[in-house]
Amino acid sequence: MANYTGANVITTSDVLKYQPDAFDFGISTTATETVNFLAQTTNDILRELRIRWWPVYKTNVYTDITVLNTAEMVDTKVNLDQFERAGVYLFLHRFYLPALTKFRPEADKDRFERMIEHYTGEYNKELTAILEDGVEYDSDASGTISVNERESLHGSRRLTR
């Protein structure tokens, strides 16, 4: 089922699928920090889409040039399910793990700092793969994604006539 509800891109259950011991270090799944980090993860992914993907999408989709500068991305039309893995990686490297680390000198990095480095790289790779494959955007609000509603960062629709 596609997530067009405006709910968070991930839950703590999603995090545990990728990092089973994530919540064993002092910040629980129900902690206020965790809840805030989950919301911020969603906000950051949507912001990244507005910056990197939306300009390409609206240029390729809207033929009326007067609409180009006024068209805004509707967050609830983005299928957030496709961002689960990227969301987990973002949650871990940008929010959760930094809250656990002591930020020691390079030679004395702790487990969390090393995990931050790993998940930063994985997030960048995963987000790039999603953008190149095509973001699912339910432009007609039908609840399903048609072939025409999947636009890659490179604007694959320009080639079709």
mmCIF file of C-alpha atoms in Angstrom:
data_model
loop_
_atom_site.group_PDB
_atom_site.id
_atom_site.type_symbol
_atom_site.label_atom_id
_atom_site.label_comp_id
_atom_site.label_asym_id
_atom_site.label_seq_id
_atom_site.Cartn_x
_atom_site.Cartn_y
_atom_site.Cartn_z
ATOM 1 C CA MET A 1 0.000 0.000 0.000
ATOM 2 C CA ALA A 2 1.403 3.359 -0.975
ATOM 3 C CA ASN A 3 1.980 6.012 1.680
ATOM 4 C CA TYR A 4 0.254 9.199 0.483
ATOM 5 C CA THR A 5 -1.143 10.018 3.912
ATOM 6 C CA GLY A 6 1.379 12.566 5.031
ATOM 7 C CA ALA A 7 2.572 10.110 7.701
ATOM 8 C CA ASN A 8 6.262 9.773 8.483
ATOM 9 C CA VAL A 9 8.391 8.075 5.862
ATOM 10 C CA ILE A 10 9.583 5.511 8.447
ATOM 11 C CA THR A 11 8.670 4.065 11.830
ATOM 12 C CA THR A 12 10.827 2.599 14.569
ATOM 13 C CA SER A 13 9.928 -0.858 13.215
ATOM 14 C CA ASP A 14 11.527 0.104 9.906
ATOM 15 C CA VAL A 15 14.692 1.204 11.712
ATOM 16 C CA LEU A 16 14.853 -2.130 13.551
ATOM 17 C CA LYS A 17 14.704 -4.043 10.247
ATOM 18 C CA TYR A 18 17.990 -2.439 9.198
ATOM 19 C CA GLN A 19 19.682 -1.977 12.587
ATOM 20 C CA PRO A 20 18.159 -4.494 15.049
ATOM 21 C CA ASP A 21 19.968 -3.127 18.117
ATOM 22 C CA ALA A 22 19.377 0.554 17.328
ATOM 23 C CA PHE A 23 17.258 1.261 20.378
ATOM 24 C CA ASP A 24 19.404 -0.673 22.870
ATOM 25 C CA PHE A 25 21.682 2.272 23.690
ATOM 26 C CA GLY A 26 19.538 4.554 25.825
ATOM 27 C CA ILE A 27 17.070 6.297 23.513
ATOM 28 C CA SER A 28 13.888 4.233 23.302
ATOM 29 C CA THR A 29 11.481 3.770 20.423
ATOM 30 C CA THR A 30 8.905 5.920 22.217
ATOM 31 C CA ALA A 31 11.218 8.691 23.446
ATOM 32 C CA THR A 32 10.317 12.242 22.457
ATOM 33 C CA GLU A 33 13.699 12.508 20.724
ATOM 34 C CA THR A 34 12.919 9.480 18.557
ATOM 35 C CA VAL A 35 9.480 10.807 17.610
ATOM 36 C CA ASN A 36 11.002 14.167 16.679
ATOM 37 C CA PHE A 37 13.805 12.493 14.696
ATOM 38 C CA LEU A 38 11.248 10.462 12.701
ATOM 39 C CA ALA A 39 9.305 13.610 11.795
ATOM 40 C CA GLN A 40 12.480 15.483 10.886
ATOM 41 C CA THR A 41 13.580 12.580 8.663
ATOM 42 C CA THR A 42 10.364 12.928 6.664
ATOM 43 C CA ASN A 43 10.734 16.701 6.457
ATOM 44 C CA ASP A 44 14.327 16.399 5.248
ATOM 45 C CA ILE A 45 13.475 13.869 2.535
ATOM 46 C CA LEU A 46 10.635 16.058 1.274
ATOM 47 C CA ARG A 47 12.927 19.107 1.323
ATOM 48 C CA GLU A 48 15.563 17.176 -0.654
ATOM 49 C CA LEU A 49 12.894 16.302 -3.228
ATOM 50 C CA ARG A 50 11.771 19.925 -3.487
ATOM 51 C CA ILE A 51 15.365 20.985 -4.126
ATOM 52 C CA ARG A 52 16.709 18.212 -6.359
ATOM 53 C CA TRP A 53 13.743 16.527 -8.046
ATOM 54 C CA TRP A 54 10.748 18.898 -8.192
ATOM 55 C CA PRO A 55 12.344 21.480 -10.529
ATOM 56 C CA VAL A 56 13.040 18.733 -13.088
ATOM 57 C CA TYR A 57 9.574 17.234 -12.671
ATOM 58 C CA LYS A 58 7.635 20.464 -13.106
ATOM 59 C CA THR A 59 9.736 21.479 -16.116
ATOM 60 C CA ASN A 60 8.980 18.153 -17.807
ATOM 61 C CA VAL A 61 5.316 17.923 -16.845
ATOM 62 C CA TYR A 62 3.897 21.422 -17.047
ATOM 63 C CA THR A 63 3.679 22.684 -20.614
ATOM 64 C CA ASP A 64 2.173 26.035 -19.633
ATOM 65 C CA ILE A 65 5.204 28.223 -18.897
ATOM 66 C CA THR A 66 3.130 30.519 -16.669
ATOM 67 C CA VAL A 67 2.641 27.637 -14.217
ATOM 68 C CA LEU A 68 6.331 26.777 -13.838
ATOM 69 C CA ASN A 69 7.217 29.362 -11.216
ATOM 70 C CA THR A 70 4.041 28.884 -9.187
ATOM 71 C CA ALA A 71 3.650 25.098 -9.104
ATOM 72 C CA GLU A 72 4.507 23.656 -5.696
ATOM 73 C CA MET A 73 5.089 20.019 -4.812
ATOM 74 C CA VAL A 74 2.219 18.506 -2.814
ATOM 75 C CA ASP A 75 3.834 16.363 -0.129
ATOM 76 C CA THR A 76 0.884 13.968 0.132
ATOM 77 C CA LYS A 77 1.196 13.077 -3.568
ATOM 78 C CA VAL A 78 4.695 11.634 -3.085
ATOM 79 C CA ASN A 79 4.716 7.880 -2.459
ATOM 80 C CA LEU A 80 6.871 7.836 0.662
ATOM 81 C CA ASP A 81 7.054 4.014 0.683
ATOM 82 C CA GLN A 82 9.841 4.166 -1.887
ATOM 83 C CA PHE A 83 11.971 6.114 0.613
ATOM 84 C CA GLU A 84 11.916 3.595 3.480
ATOM 85 C CA ARG A 85 15.541 2.504 3.189
ATOM 86 C CA ALA A 86 16.780 6.034 2.503
ATOM 87 C CA GLY A 87 14.698 7.249 5.435
ATOM 88 C CA VAL A 88 16.234 4.723 7.815
ATOM 89 C CA TYR A 89 19.739 5.646 6.686
ATOM 90 C CA LEU A 90 18.975 9.358 7.066
ATOM 91 C CA PHE A 91 17.386 8.883 10.496
ATOM 92 C CA LEU A 92 20.414 6.944 11.711
ATOM 93 C CA HIS A 93 23.221 9.101 10.343
ATOM 94 C CA ARG A 94 21.758 12.579 10.747
ATOM 95 C CA PHE A 95 19.723 12.350 13.931
ATOM 96 C CA TYR A 96 19.821 9.200 16.029
ATOM 97 C CA LEU A 97 23.485 8.162 16.022
ATOM 98 C CA PRO A 98 24.835 11.692 16.599
ATOM 99 C CA ALA A 99 22.677 11.802 19.740
ATOM 100 C CA LEU A 100 24.552 8.732 21.023
ATOM 101 C CA THR A 101 28.159 9.515 20.131
ATOM 102 C CA LYS A 102 30.824 11.381 22.099
ATOM 103 C CA PHE A 103 32.508 12.741 18.911
ATOM 104 C CA ARG A 104 36.053 11.718 19.738
ATOM 105 C CA PRO A 105 39.228 12.477 17.771
ATOM 106 C CA GLU A 106 39.606 10.688 14.421
ATOM 107 C CA ALA A 107 41.840 7.919 15.787
ATOM 108 C CA ASP A 108 39.499 7.174 18.701
ATOM 109 C CA LYS A 109 36.125 7.136 16.942
ATOM 110 C CA ASP A 110 33.446 5.168 18.743
ATOM 111 C CA ARG A 111 31.015 2.687 17.209
ATOM 112 C CA PHE A 112 28.388 5.351 16.593
ATOM 113 C CA GLU A 113 30.745 7.645 14.685
ATOM 114 C CA ARG A 114 31.744 4.768 12.426
ATOM 115 C CA MET A 115 28.091 3.916 11.888
ATOM 116 C CA ILE A 116 27.369 7.564 11.020
ATOM 117 C CA GLU A 117 29.997 7.392 8.265
ATOM 118 C CA HIS A 118 28.559 4.136 6.943
ATOM 119 C CA TYR A 119 24.937 5.286 6.918
ATOM 120 C CA THR A 120 25.830 8.661 5.391
ATOM 121 C CA GLY A 121 27.298 6.888 2.379
ATOM 122 C CA GLU A 122 24.396 4.448 2.165
ATOM 123 C CA TYR A 123 21.849 7.280 2.310
ATOM 124 C CA ASN A 124 23.546 9.176 -0.503
ATOM 125 C CA LYS A 125 23.678 6.055 -2.689
ATOM 126 C CA GLU A 126 20.062 5.113 -1.975
ATOM 127 C CA LEU A 127 18.652 8.593 -2.581
ATOM 128 C CA THR A 128 20.589 8.898 -5.838
ATOM 129 C CA ALA A 129 19.255 5.505 -6.957
ATOM 130 C CA ILE A 130 15.663 6.550 -6.206
ATOM 131 C CA LEU A 131 16.036 9.862 -8.035
ATOM 132 C CA GLU A 132 17.588 8.190 -11.069
ATOM 133 C CA ASP A 133 15.001 5.397 -11.124
ATOM 134 C CA GLY A 134 12.092 7.814 -10.802
ATOM 135 C CA VAL A 135 10.114 9.345 -7.970
ATOM 136 C CA GLU A 136 6.519 8.163 -7.722
ATOM 137 C CA TYR A 137 4.286 11.245 -7.624
ATOM 138 C CA ASP A 138 0.521 10.738 -7.800
ATOM 139 C CA SER A 139 -0.177 13.902 -9.785
ATOM 140 C CA ASP A 140 -3.833 13.048 -10.436
ATOM 141 C CA ALA A 141 -4.431 11.991 -6.786
ATOM 142 C CA SER A 142 -5.917 8.666 -7.904
ATOM 143 C CA GLY A 143 -4.109 6.623 -5.257
ATOM 144 C CA THR A 144 -2.119 4.670 -7.843
ATOM 145 C CA ILE A 145 1.020 5.433 -9.799
ATOM 146 C CA SER A 146 0.821 5.181 -13.568
ATOM 147 C CA VAL A 147 3.875 5.044 -15.817
ATOM 148 C CA ASN A 148 3.441 8.756 -16.550
ATOM 149 C CA GLU A 149 3.564 9.563 -12.836
ATOM 150 C CA ARG A 150 7.086 8.286 -12.289
ATOM 151 C CA GLU A 151 9.705 10.860 -13.172
ATOM 152 C CA SER A 152 13.436 10.376 -12.865
ATOM 153 C CA LEU A 153 15.882 13.119 -12.044
ATOM 154 C CA HIS A 154 16.977 13.068 -15.663
ATOM 155 C CA GLY A 155 13.496 13.728 -17.015
ATOM 156 C CA SER A 156 12.949 10.502 -18.927
ATOM 157 C CA ARG A 157 9.628 11.740 -20.243
ATOM 158 C CA ARG A 158 11.319 14.204 -22.573
ATOM 159 C CA LEU A 159 12.233 11.331 -24.849
ATOM 160 C CA THR A 160 8.662 10.125 -25.369
ATOM 161 C CA ARG A 161 6.350 11.665 -27.915
#
